Amino acid sequence: MQTIQNYINGTFEDPLSGDWLDNYCPANGEVYGKIPNSDQADVDKAYEAAKTAFPEWSETTLDHRSRLLLKIADLIETNLQRFAEAESQDNGKPVNLAKSIDIPRAASNFRFFAHAITQFSSESHESVGLNAINFTLRQPIGVVGCISPWNLPLYLFTWKIAPALAAGNCVIAKPSEITPLTAFLLSELCTEAGLPKGVLNIVHGLGKTTGQAIIEHPGIKAISFTGGTTTGAHIARTAAPLFKKLSLELGGKNPNIIFADCDYDAMLETTLRSSFSNQGQICLCGSRIFVETSIYEKFKADFVSKVKVLKVGHPSESGTNIGALVSQSHLEKVMTYIEEAPQEGGKILCGGHAVSVKGFENGYYLEPTVIEVATDTCKINQEEVFGPVVTIMPFETEDQVLDMANKVKYGLSATLWTNDLKRTMRLSKKLEAGIIWVNTWMLRDLRTPFGGMKSSGVGREGGFEALRFFTEAKNICIKY
Ligand code: TXE
């Protein structure tokens, strides 16, 4: 039995209430550990530790902070295999995926912000004729909260805490209660790297207890959150009267728009990835595929034949393309969308059923599913399913596909497949999404702004945007 503990003031602690939760392994449906269900008292304790650590941490030199973060990055890499196995055990994703994407990216997050903070500059303005100079200080906020989801556990957890720490804040972080293991392992590495006590505090537990205590805490001045849109709206409502700074990265229902003039083979391979990576549980997945009529039937046949051979299997088997979904309740939610789709004219072209993997019959496995929809406004085309399920439908004109692409409440990302530069620019400007990929998908440069429009969130993370979020700008005007 794996017991996860809170990491408060540099020590491992049980929850003060003595309340624990079961931790399930999605690949076999068994309980393999327990985690604290922390409450207000634990968060208060973490806050006191963070508040006490802040004056010294915020005054450390950039060089010192940078070295510490680089050390943590190195330690994550040294522990790559152990972390990848833990991530897979907790989340159900293939070990190979965790090993090649999630864990290396967690190290990159620390490394990137370790360097970025040394290049982060502020502005100065000479007020000519007034004998005055203005300059802007970028000061750390104080104690900040970072709340992350289960789909890319360590990847998104570190995406928040690395810039927060680099900017000189002390952090209270909560990973998802469904996938707490790698955040717990990370706390060990932070101690090993020499991170001073109280600078990073990790509290585990449910959103409605631990998460709620963080967002309600009057001393926690900023919240960086990634998760569902409903939770994001709740956080915004709770934080507003407390005037907290908020960064909300929420769901997506991203269009993947395919024109006949694209590089077809590259498009087909990438579309397979953008549809089903991480069992489709990435907010950036292109879950609505729109294909120009002239190549629609060919695409449909080629795509479906490739999807049918994807292997659903145990996450630690090397040939597995699709591992387990994160939880029983999530599997049921995704299944409901599939079952309801035919009521609005949806035709299931492949998949659609839960899979029993030999030896792991209680795991949460689902076939990759392609549904041809009759209308772009049907439920499965409008709501975030967040599983290995995509819809496809044809389009005739650029205007028509633009209208369909934008006619959802979300606005996170969009993918365009075309070799026409003018069309690329026309559409890129008009698509309502924070991130547009053209002839690629999920190519990430950590310097770029990341975030969504509409119900996909508020604010941008990544690069200097993250450092701006985690600092207060203070202007100083000196008359001489
Ligand atoms: O997310 P929640 P859920 C979408 C996806 C999924 C849906 C719901 O469609 O099906 O959201 O997933 C914490 N105060 N995404 O319910 O609840 C929670 O403990 C403070 C998209 O699992 O938003 C966890 O740490 N915190 C997404 C985190 O919020 C609270 C990734 C996310 O959980 C809280 C995941 C509260 N009151 C799901 N309630 C993406 N954008 O990538 C919950 N939490």
Short mmCIF file of C-alpha atoms and ligand atoms in Angstrom, two decimals:
data_model
loop_
_atom_site.label_atom_id
_atom_site.label_comp_id
_atom_site.label_asym_id
_atom_site.label_seq_id
_atom_site.Cartn_x
_atom_site.Cartn_y
_atom_site.Cartn_z
CA MET A 1 0.00 0.00 0.00
CA GLN A 2 1.45 3.35 -1.07
CA THR A 3 0.81 6.11 1.48
CA ILE A 4 1.01 9.64 0.22
CA GLN A 5 1.55 12.46 2.69
CA ASN A 6 1.33 16.21 2.62
CA TYR A 7 4.58 18.13 2.22
CA ILE A 8 4.41 21.08 4.59
CA ASN A 9 7.36 23.16 5.75
CA GLY A 10 9.74 20.60 4.27
CA THR A 11 8.34 17.64 6.20
CA PHE A 12 5.93 14.85 5.36
CA GLU A 13 2.73 14.97 7.36
CA ASP A 14 -0.53 13.11 7.78
CA PRO A 15 -3.75 15.10 7.41
CA LEU A 16 -4.66 16.77 10.70
CA SER A 17 -8.22 15.45 10.48
CA GLY A 18 -7.05 11.86 9.96
CA ASP A 19 -9.23 11.66 6.86
CA TRP A 20 -7.82 9.58 4.00
CA LEU A 21 -8.94 8.76 0.44
CA ASP A 22 -8.36 5.65 -1.65
CA ASN A 23 -6.09 5.91 -4.67
CA TYR A 24 -7.04 3.68 -7.61
CA CYS A 25 -4.92 2.22 -10.39
CA PRO A 26 -6.92 2.73 -13.64
CA ALA A 27 -5.18 -0.16 -15.39
CA ASN A 28 -6.65 -2.77 -13.02
CA GLY A 29 -9.28 -0.90 -11.02
CA GLU A 30 -7.63 -1.77 -7.71
CA VAL A 31 -6.92 0.46 -4.74
CA TYR A 32 -3.15 0.66 -4.34
CA GLY A 33 -2.69 3.56 -2.00
CA LYS A 34 -4.19 6.20 0.21
CA ILE A 35 -3.91 9.94 0.16
CA PRO A 36 -4.74 12.64 2.70
CA ASN A 37 -8.03 14.47 2.34
CA SER A 38 -6.63 17.70 3.71
CA ASP A 39 -8.88 20.42 5.03
CA GLN A 40 -8.72 24.03 6.12
CA ALA A 41 -6.41 23.23 9.04
CA ASP A 42 -3.78 21.63 6.77
CA VAL A 43 -3.99 24.51 4.31
CA ASP A 44 -3.65 27.01 7.18
CA LYS A 45 -0.55 25.17 8.35
CA ALA A 46 0.89 25.20 4.83
CA TYR A 47 0.08 28.89 4.54
CA GLU A 48 1.91 29.73 7.78
CA ALA A 49 4.97 27.85 6.51
CA ALA A 50 4.84 29.62 3.16
CA LYS A 51 4.32 33.04 4.73
CA THR A 52 7.27 32.50 7.04
CA ALA A 53 9.52 31.36 4.19
CA PHE A 54 8.55 34.18 1.84
CA PRO A 55 10.73 37.09 3.07
CA GLU A 56 13.95 35.12 2.70
CA TRP A 57 12.98 33.28 -0.49
CA SER A 58 11.83 36.43 -2.26
CA GLU A 59 15.19 38.03 -1.52
CA THR A 60 17.34 35.18 -2.83
CA THR A 61 19.44 36.04 -5.84
CA LEU A 62 18.18 34.98 -9.25
CA ASP A 63 21.30 32.91 -9.64
CA HIS A 64 20.55 31.00 -6.44
CA ARG A 65 16.92 30.34 -7.39
CA SER A 66 17.89 29.35 -10.88
CA ARG A 67 20.46 26.83 -9.65
CA LEU A 68 17.95 25.22 -7.30
CA LEU A 69 15.36 24.83 -10.04
CA LEU A 70 17.98 23.38 -12.38
CA LYS A 71 18.91 20.87 -9.70
CA ILE A 72 15.27 19.78 -9.40
CA ALA A 73 15.12 19.40 -13.20
CA ASP A 74 18.23 17.20 -13.13
CA LEU A 75 16.81 15.05 -10.35
CA ILE A 76 13.56 14.51 -12.26
CA GLU A 77 15.59 13.29 -15.21
CA THR A 78 17.68 11.02 -13.03
CA ASN A 79 14.43 9.47 -11.79
CA LEU A 80 12.81 9.29 -15.23
CA GLN A 81 11.88 5.60 -15.18
CA ARG A 82 10.52 5.68 -11.62
CA PHE A 83 8.45 8.79 -12.31
CA ALA A 84 7.13 7.44 -15.63
CA GLU A 85 5.99 4.21 -13.99
CA ALA A 86 4.35 6.12 -11.14
CA GLU A 87 2.55 8.44 -13.55
CA SER A 88 1.29 5.52 -15.55
CA GLN A 89 0.16 3.63 -12.47
CA ASP A 90 -1.77 6.63 -11.23
CA ASN A 91 -3.23 7.86 -14.52
CA GLY A 92 -3.48 4.84 -16.82
CA LYS A 93 -1.39 6.38 -19.62
CA PRO A 94 1.16 4.23 -21.43
CA VAL A 95 4.50 4.19 -19.57
CA ASN A 96 6.24 5.02 -22.85
CA LEU A 97 4.17 8.16 -23.24
CA ALA A 98 4.95 9.28 -19.69
CA LYS A 99 8.61 8.51 -20.32
CA SER A 100 8.86 10.36 -23.61
CA ILE A 101 6.53 13.31 -22.97
CA ASP A 102 5.19 13.91 -19.46
CA ILE A 103 8.23 13.46 -17.26
CA PRO A 104 10.80 15.06 -19.61
CA ARG A 105 8.44 18.00 -19.93
CA ALA A 106 8.26 18.36 -16.14
CA ALA A 107 12.05 18.65 -16.10
CA SER A 108 11.90 21.14 -18.99
CA ASN A 109 9.42 23.28 -17.09
CA PHE A 110 11.88 23.70 -14.23
CA ARG A 111 14.80 24.21 -16.57
CA PHE A 112 12.96 26.70 -18.75
CA PHE A 113 11.83 28.92 -15.87
CA ALA A 114 15.22 28.62 -14.15
CA HIS A 115 16.65 30.33 -17.24
CA ALA A 116 13.68 32.58 -18.03
CA ILE A 117 13.84 34.34 -14.66
CA THR A 118 17.39 35.43 -15.40
CA GLN A 119 16.18 37.08 -18.63
CA PHE A 120 12.97 38.62 -17.28
CA SER A 121 13.22 42.39 -17.56
CA SER A 122 11.08 45.32 -16.58
CA GLU A 123 10.48 48.66 -18.25
CA SER A 124 11.70 52.15 -17.57
CA HIS A 125 10.44 55.42 -19.04
CA GLU A 126 12.10 58.75 -18.87
CA SER A 127 9.40 61.45 -18.59
CA VAL A 128 11.19 63.90 -20.84
CA GLY A 129 10.69 67.56 -19.91
CA LEU A 130 9.42 66.65 -16.43
CA ASN A 131 12.79 65.64 -15.02
CA ALA A 132 11.43 62.30 -13.88
CA ILE A 133 12.17 58.68 -14.48
CA ASN A 134 9.66 55.85 -14.09
CA PHE A 135 10.67 52.27 -13.69
CA THR A 136 8.69 49.15 -12.98
CA LEU A 137 9.55 46.63 -10.32
CA ARG A 138 8.31 43.09 -10.88
CA GLN A 139 7.84 41.81 -7.34
CA PRO A 140 6.73 38.35 -6.29
CA ILE A 141 3.13 38.27 -5.08
CA GLY A 142 3.68 36.36 -1.84
CA VAL A 143 1.91 33.06 -1.20
CA VAL A 144 0.23 31.69 -4.33
CA GLY A 145 -1.95 28.65 -5.01
CA CYS A 146 -1.47 26.17 -7.85
CA ILE A 147 -4.22 23.64 -8.56
CA SER A 148 -3.73 21.08 -11.31
CA PRO A 149 -5.70 18.28 -12.98
CA TRP A 150 -5.24 14.56 -13.56
CA ASN A 151 -4.70 14.30 -17.32
CA LEU A 152 -1.06 15.44 -17.46
CA PRO A 153 -0.31 15.25 -13.75
CA LEU A 154 3.36 16.19 -13.28
CA TYR A 155 3.56 18.07 -16.57
CA LEU A 156 0.86 20.58 -15.53
CA PHE A 157 1.77 20.63 -11.85
CA THR A 158 5.32 21.76 -12.66
CA TRP A 159 4.08 24.11 -15.41
CA LYS A 160 2.59 26.16 -12.57
CA ILE A 161 4.94 25.76 -9.64
CA ALA A 162 8.17 26.31 -11.63
CA PRO A 163 7.35 29.90 -12.74
CA ALA A 164 5.75 30.67 -9.36
CA LEU A 165 8.94 29.66 -7.53
CA ALA A 166 11.24 31.24 -10.12
CA ALA A 167 9.47 34.56 -9.64
CA GLY A 168 10.16 34.39 -5.89
CA ASN A 169 6.79 33.30 -4.55
CA CYS A 170 6.10 30.63 -1.97
CA VAL A 171 3.60 28.06 -3.14
CA ILE A 172 0.73 25.97 -1.86
CA ALA A 173 0.05 23.39 -4.53
CA LYS A 174 -2.63 20.74 -4.89
CA PRO A 175 -2.40 18.04 -7.52
CA SER A 176 -5.54 16.21 -8.56
CA GLU A 177 -6.75 13.75 -5.93
CA ILE A 178 -7.00 11.17 -8.73
CA THR A 179 -3.30 11.42 -9.64
CA PRO A 180 -1.27 12.61 -6.64
CA LEU A 181 1.69 10.24 -6.83
CA THR A 182 4.27 12.09 -8.93
CA ALA A 183 3.67 15.36 -7.05
CA PHE A 184 4.38 13.41 -3.86
CA LEU A 185 7.58 11.98 -5.35
CA LEU A 186 8.56 15.47 -6.48
CA SER A 187 8.44 16.73 -2.89
CA GLU A 188 11.20 14.27 -2.00
CA LEU A 189 13.31 15.66 -4.83
CA CYS A 190 12.74 19.24 -3.72
CA THR A 191 14.17 18.40 -0.30
CA GLU A 192 17.08 16.59 -1.96
CA ALA A 193 17.78 19.60 -4.18
CA GLY A 194 17.93 21.85 -1.11
CA LEU A 195 14.77 23.89 -1.62
CA PRO A 196 14.32 25.78 1.68
CA LYS A 197 11.49 24.54 3.88
CA GLY A 198 8.15 26.24 3.40
CA VAL A 199 8.92 27.51 -0.10
CA LEU A 200 6.86 24.75 -1.73
CA ASN A 201 4.05 23.08 0.20
CA ILE A 202 1.98 20.31 -1.34
CA VAL A 203 -1.41 19.50 0.14
CA HIS A 204 -3.42 16.57 -1.12
CA GLY A 205 -7.14 15.99 -1.18
CA LEU A 206 -10.48 16.57 -2.82
CA GLY A 207 -11.33 19.70 -4.75
CA LYS A 208 -14.28 20.45 -2.52
CA THR A 209 -12.24 20.23 0.69
CA THR A 210 -8.55 20.93 0.02
CA GLY A 211 -9.03 22.92 -3.20
CA GLN A 212 -11.84 24.93 -1.69
CA ALA A 213 -9.70 25.77 1.36
CA ILE A 214 -6.98 27.10 -0.96
CA ILE A 215 -9.24 29.26 -3.11
CA GLU A 216 -11.04 30.68 -0.03
CA HIS A 217 -7.87 31.45 1.90
CA PRO A 218 -7.58 35.23 2.21
CA GLY A 219 -3.79 35.14 2.39
CA ILE A 220 -3.30 33.26 -0.89
CA LYS A 221 -3.22 36.12 -3.36
CA ALA A 222 -3.15 34.37 -6.71
CA ILE A 223 -4.51 31.10 -8.07
CA SER A 224 -3.25 29.32 -11.16
CA PHE A 225 -5.73 26.61 -12.08
CA THR A 226 -6.06 24.04 -14.85
CA GLY A 227 -9.15 21.89 -14.91
CA GLY A 228 -12.79 21.77 -15.95
CA THR A 229 -14.78 24.82 -17.02
CA THR A 230 -17.42 24.37 -14.29
CA THR A 231 -14.74 24.27 -11.60
CA GLY A 232 -13.03 27.28 -13.20
CA ALA A 233 -16.25 29.29 -13.02
CA HIS A 234 -16.68 28.31 -9.37
CA ILE A 235 -13.12 29.41 -8.59
CA ALA A 236 -13.69 32.74 -10.35
CA ARG A 237 -16.87 33.35 -8.32
CA THR A 238 -15.13 32.45 -5.05
CA ALA A 239 -11.98 34.46 -5.74
CA ALA A 240 -13.67 37.64 -7.03
CA PRO A 241 -14.67 39.15 -3.67
CA LEU A 242 -11.18 38.38 -2.35
CA PHE A 243 -9.60 40.16 -5.36
CA LYS A 244 -7.28 37.27 -6.13
CA LYS A 245 -5.29 37.25 -9.32
CA LEU A 246 -6.49 34.35 -11.48
CA SER A 247 -5.14 32.30 -14.33
CA LEU A 248 -7.68 29.73 -15.51
CA GLU A 249 -6.84 27.16 -18.16
CA LEU A 250 -10.04 25.25 -18.78
CA GLY A 251 -11.49 22.82 -21.27
CA GLY A 252 -11.45 22.72 -25.06
CA LYS A 253 -13.51 21.44 -27.98
CA ASN A 254 -10.93 22.05 -30.61
CA PRO A 255 -11.55 21.96 -34.36
CA ASN A 256 -9.17 20.10 -36.64
CA ILE A 257 -9.82 21.62 -40.09
CA ILE A 258 -8.54 19.68 -43.08
CA PHE A 259 -8.38 21.21 -46.56
CA ALA A 260 -7.83 19.13 -49.68
CA ASP A 261 -4.56 20.94 -50.52
CA CYS A 262 -2.79 19.74 -47.36
CA ASP A 263 0.11 17.32 -47.10
CA TYR A 264 -2.21 14.32 -46.76
CA ASP A 265 0.11 11.72 -45.21
CA ALA A 266 1.47 14.07 -42.57
CA MET A 267 -2.07 15.19 -41.80
CA LEU A 268 -3.30 11.62 -41.38
CA GLU A 269 -0.53 10.61 -38.98
CA THR A 270 -0.81 13.78 -36.93
CA THR A 271 -4.60 13.60 -36.81
CA LEU A 272 -4.31 10.15 -35.30
CA ARG A 273 -2.12 11.66 -32.59
CA SER A 274 -4.21 14.78 -32.04
CA SER A 275 -7.30 12.61 -31.66
CA PHE A 276 -6.11 9.85 -29.33
CA SER A 277 -2.90 10.81 -27.50
CA ASN A 278 -3.23 10.22 -23.78
CA GLN A 279 -6.59 8.45 -24.47
CA GLY A 280 -7.90 11.77 -25.82
CA GLN A 281 -7.59 13.30 -22.36
CA ILE A 282 -5.71 16.43 -23.39
CA CYS A 283 -7.44 19.79 -23.47
CA LEU A 284 -5.70 20.43 -26.82
CA CYS A 285 -6.92 17.31 -28.62
CA GLY A 286 -8.63 18.01 -31.93
CA SER A 287 -11.91 16.38 -31.07
CA ARG A 288 -13.97 17.88 -33.93
CA ILE A 289 -12.58 16.95 -37.33
CA PHE A 290 -13.89 18.92 -40.33
CA VAL A 291 -12.80 17.68 -43.77
CA GLU A 292 -13.22 19.40 -47.16
CA THR A 293 -15.84 17.50 -49.16
CA SER A 294 -13.56 16.53 -52.06
CA ILE A 295 -11.36 14.34 -49.79
CA TYR A 296 -13.94 13.47 -47.16
CA GLU A 297 -14.71 9.87 -48.21
CA LYS A 298 -11.04 9.04 -48.72
CA PHE A 299 -10.11 10.53 -45.34
CA LYS A 300 -12.93 8.71 -43.62
CA ALA A 301 -11.82 5.33 -44.98
CA ASP A 302 -8.09 5.89 -44.33
CA PHE A 303 -8.58 7.34 -40.86
CA VAL A 304 -10.97 4.64 -39.66
CA SER A 305 -8.70 1.88 -40.91
CA LYS A 306 -5.80 3.37 -38.94
CA VAL A 307 -7.89 3.85 -35.81
CA LYS A 308 -9.07 0.24 -35.92
CA VAL A 309 -5.52 -1.08 -35.55
CA LEU A 310 -4.60 1.07 -32.55
CA LYS A 311 -3.90 -1.27 -29.67
CA VAL A 312 -5.82 -0.80 -26.46
CA GLY A 313 -3.85 -2.45 -23.70
CA HIS A 314 -2.13 -2.39 -20.35
CA PRO A 315 -0.09 0.83 -20.01
CA SER A 316 3.15 -0.99 -19.27
CA GLU A 317 3.02 -3.16 -22.42
CA SER A 318 5.32 -1.65 -25.03
CA GLY A 319 2.91 -2.00 -27.98
CA THR A 320 0.05 -0.20 -26.25
CA ASN A 321 -1.28 2.87 -28.06
CA ILE A 322 -4.31 3.49 -25.86
CA GLY A 323 -4.03 2.85 -22.13
CA ALA A 324 -6.75 3.12 -19.50
CA LEU A 325 -9.01 6.10 -18.88
CA VAL A 326 -8.35 7.83 -15.60
CA SER A 327 -11.30 6.58 -13.54
CA GLN A 328 -14.42 4.46 -13.58
CA SER A 329 -16.65 7.53 -13.37
CA HIS A 330 -14.82 9.22 -16.23
CA LEU A 331 -15.16 6.10 -18.38
CA GLU A 332 -18.90 6.07 -17.66
CA LYS A 333 -19.20 9.75 -18.57
CA VAL A 334 -17.43 9.24 -21.91
CA MET A 335 -19.55 6.14 -22.63
CA THR A 336 -22.73 8.16 -22.06
CA TYR A 337 -21.71 10.63 -24.78
CA ILE A 338 -21.09 7.76 -27.20
CA GLU A 339 -24.38 6.05 -26.39
CA GLU A 340 -26.38 9.24 -26.83
CA ALA A 341 -24.77 10.31 -30.13
CA PRO A 342 -27.02 8.18 -32.41
CA GLN A 343 -30.10 9.95 -31.02
CA GLU A 344 -28.95 13.08 -32.89
CA GLY A 345 -27.96 11.25 -36.05
CA GLY A 346 -24.42 10.29 -35.08
CA LYS A 347 -23.05 7.18 -36.79
CA ILE A 348 -20.36 5.22 -34.96
CA LEU A 349 -17.77 4.33 -37.62
CA CYS A 350 -15.48 2.41 -35.28
CA GLY A 351 -15.03 1.76 -31.57
CA GLY A 352 -17.67 2.74 -29.09
CA HIS A 353 -17.25 -0.10 -26.60
CA ALA A 354 -15.45 -0.66 -23.33
CA VAL A 355 -12.57 -3.13 -23.71
CA SER A 356 -11.71 -6.00 -21.42
CA VAL A 357 -7.93 -6.37 -21.29
CA LYS A 358 -6.89 -9.91 -20.40
CA GLY A 359 -5.61 -10.13 -16.84
CA PHE A 360 -6.81 -6.58 -16.08
CA GLU A 361 -10.54 -7.01 -16.57
CA ASN A 362 -11.46 -4.34 -13.99
CA GLY A 363 -9.40 -1.63 -15.72
CA TYR A 364 -11.06 1.37 -17.41
CA TYR A 365 -10.40 0.70 -21.09
CA LEU A 366 -12.29 2.08 -24.09
CA GLU A 367 -11.92 1.55 -27.83
CA PRO A 368 -10.81 4.61 -29.82
CA THR A 369 -14.03 5.86 -31.34
CA VAL A 370 -14.87 7.81 -34.50
CA ILE A 371 -18.38 9.21 -34.90
CA GLU A 372 -19.70 10.73 -38.11
CA VAL A 373 -22.06 13.48 -37.06
CA ALA A 374 -25.04 14.81 -38.99
CA THR A 375 -24.83 18.33 -37.62
CA ASP A 376 -22.13 20.42 -35.99
CA THR A 377 -24.49 21.50 -33.21
CA CYS A 378 -25.21 18.04 -31.79
CA LYS A 379 -24.26 17.45 -28.16
CA ILE A 380 -21.17 15.35 -28.81
CA ASN A 381 -19.87 18.11 -31.08
CA GLN A 382 -20.47 20.84 -28.52
CA GLU A 383 -19.42 19.41 -25.17
CA GLU A 384 -15.97 18.37 -24.02
CA VAL A 385 -15.94 14.56 -23.95
CA PHE A 386 -12.27 14.28 -22.91
CA GLY A 387 -11.79 10.70 -24.03
CA PRO A 388 -10.65 8.71 -27.10
CA VAL A 389 -13.59 9.96 -29.13
CA VAL A 390 -13.63 12.23 -32.18
CA THR A 391 -16.37 13.38 -34.51
CA ILE A 392 -15.99 13.90 -38.24
CA MET A 393 -18.07 15.76 -40.79
CA PRO A 394 -17.52 17.32 -44.23
CA PHE A 395 -17.55 21.00 -45.18
CA GLU A 396 -17.94 22.83 -48.50
CA THR A 397 -16.51 26.31 -47.99
CA GLU A 398 -14.08 28.23 -45.84
CA ASP A 399 -16.86 30.42 -44.43
CA GLN A 400 -18.94 27.39 -43.52
CA VAL A 401 -16.12 25.66 -41.65
CA LEU A 402 -15.12 28.86 -39.87
CA ASP A 403 -18.67 29.27 -38.66
CA MET A 404 -18.83 25.68 -37.40
CA ALA A 405 -15.38 25.87 -35.80
CA ASN A 406 -16.32 28.96 -33.79
CA LYS A 407 -19.83 27.83 -32.89
CA VAL A 408 -18.88 26.28 -29.52
CA LYS A 409 -18.50 27.80 -26.09
CA TYR A 410 -14.81 26.87 -25.97
CA GLY A 411 -11.83 28.59 -27.59
CA LEU A 412 -8.60 26.87 -26.63
CA SER A 413 -6.86 25.65 -29.79
CA ALA A 414 -7.48 24.95 -33.47
CA THR A 415 -5.54 23.00 -36.07
CA LEU A 416 -5.49 23.90 -39.76
CA TRP A 417 -4.27 21.65 -42.54
CA THR A 418 -3.59 23.61 -45.75
CA ASN A 419 -0.72 24.78 -47.90
CA ASP A 420 -2.45 28.02 -48.86
CA LEU A 421 -0.75 30.86 -47.00
CA LYS A 422 -3.48 33.42 -47.61
CA ARG A 423 -6.12 31.06 -46.33
CA THR A 424 -3.92 30.26 -43.33
CA MET A 425 -3.74 33.90 -42.36
CA ARG A 426 -7.43 34.60 -43.05
CA LEU A 427 -8.55 31.74 -40.87
CA SER A 428 -5.93 32.14 -38.16
CA LYS A 429 -7.12 35.68 -37.56
CA LYS A 430 -10.78 34.72 -37.40
CA LEU A 431 -10.65 31.46 -35.45
CA GLU A 432 -11.69 31.99 -31.84
CA ALA A 433 -8.85 30.14 -30.13
CA GLY A 434 -5.78 31.07 -28.11
CA ILE A 435 -3.51 28.67 -29.99
CA ILE A 436 -3.57 27.88 -33.73
CA TRP A 437 -1.47 25.08 -35.16
CA VAL A 438 -0.95 25.01 -38.92
CA ASN A 439 0.17 21.71 -40.45
CA THR A 440 1.18 20.38 -37.04
CA TRP A 441 -0.26 19.72 -33.59
CA MET A 442 0.97 20.23 -30.06
CA LEU A 443 4.31 21.55 -31.16
CA ARG A 444 5.13 23.45 -27.99
CA ASP A 445 7.75 26.14 -27.53
CA LEU A 446 7.74 27.08 -23.85
CA ARG A 447 8.38 30.74 -24.67
CA THR A 448 4.97 31.12 -26.32
CA PRO A 449 1.78 32.32 -24.60
CA PHE A 450 -0.58 29.50 -23.75
CA GLY A 451 -4.27 29.75 -22.88
CA GLY A 452 -7.79 30.04 -24.21
CA MET A 453 -10.65 32.34 -25.04
CA LYS A 454 -14.34 32.13 -24.11
CA SER A 455 -15.09 29.24 -21.72
CA SER A 456 -11.56 27.88 -22.21
CA GLY A 457 -10.23 30.29 -19.67
CA VAL A 458 -8.77 33.58 -18.63
CA GLY A 459 -5.14 34.66 -18.84
CA ARG A 460 -2.07 33.20 -20.47
CA GLU A 461 0.66 30.98 -19.09
CA GLY A 462 4.01 30.11 -20.62
CA GLY A 463 7.17 32.15 -21.12
CA PHE A 464 7.21 35.66 -19.68
CA GLU A 465 3.40 35.61 -19.50
CA ALA A 466 3.70 33.18 -16.58
CA LEU A 467 6.33 35.33 -14.87
CA ARG A 468 4.12 38.38 -15.37
CA PHE A 469 1.22 36.50 -13.82
CA PHE A 470 3.25 35.49 -10.78
CA THR A 471 4.54 39.03 -10.13
CA GLU A 472 3.04 42.38 -9.25
CA ALA A 473 4.10 45.30 -11.41
CA LYS A 474 4.94 48.32 -9.29
CA ASN A 475 5.86 51.59 -10.93
CA ILE A 476 8.30 53.92 -9.19
CA CYS A 477 8.49 57.52 -10.33
CA ILE A 478 11.53 59.56 -9.27
CA LYS A 479 11.73 63.28 -9.85
CA TYR A 480 15.23 64.61 -10.18
O1 TXE B 1 -11.89 18.39 -13.14
P1 TXE B 1 -11.81 19.41 -11.96
P2 TXE B 1 -12.61 16.97 -13.19
C1 TXE B 1 -12.31 18.75 -18.04
C2 TXE B 1 -12.73 17.44 -18.70
C3 TXE B 1 -13.23 16.66 -17.54
C4 TXE B 1 -13.90 17.74 -16.73
C5 TXE B 1 -14.07 17.42 -15.27
O2 TXE B 1 -13.78 17.69 -19.58
O3 TXE B 1 -14.13 15.67 -17.93
O4 TXE B 1 -13.03 18.85 -16.84
O5 TXE B 1 -12.89 16.87 -14.75
C6 TXE B 1 -9.66 20.68 -8.26
N1 TXE B 1 -11.89 24.36 -5.51
N2 TXE B 1 -10.89 18.80 -17.74
O6 TXE B 1 -13.90 17.01 -12.46
O7 TXE B 1 -12.81 19.11 -10.91
C7 TXE B 1 -9.54 19.17 -8.35
O8 TXE B 1 -9.33 18.61 -7.08
C8 TXE B 1 -10.61 24.21 -5.85
C9 TXE B 1 -10.10 19.60 -18.62
O9 TXE B 1 -11.65 15.95 -12.78
O10 TXE B 1 -11.83 20.75 -12.59
C10 TXE B 1 -8.36 19.05 -9.30
O11 TXE B 1 -7.15 19.24 -8.59
N3 TXE B 1 -10.17 23.19 -6.59
C11 TXE B 1 -8.78 19.86 -18.05
C12 TXE B 1 -8.59 20.21 -10.26
O12 TXE B 1 -9.47 21.10 -9.59
C13 TXE B 1 -11.07 22.30 -7.02
C14 TXE B 1 -8.11 18.81 -17.31
C15 TXE B 1 -9.22 19.80 -11.59
O13 TXE B 1 -10.39 19.09 -11.33
C16 TXE B 1 -12.43 22.42 -6.71
C17 TXE B 1 -9.03 18.06 -16.47
C18 TXE B 1 -12.82 23.50 -5.91
N4 TXE B 1 -14.09 23.69 -5.53
C19 TXE B 1 -10.35 18.06 -16.73
N5 TXE B 1 -13.09 21.39 -7.29
C20 TXE B 1 -7.84 20.67 -18.90
N6 TXE B 1 -8.10 21.96 -19.04
O14 TXE B 1 -6.82 20.18 -19.36
C21 TXE B 1 -12.18 20.64 -7.95
N7 TXE B 1 -10.94 21.18 -7.77
#
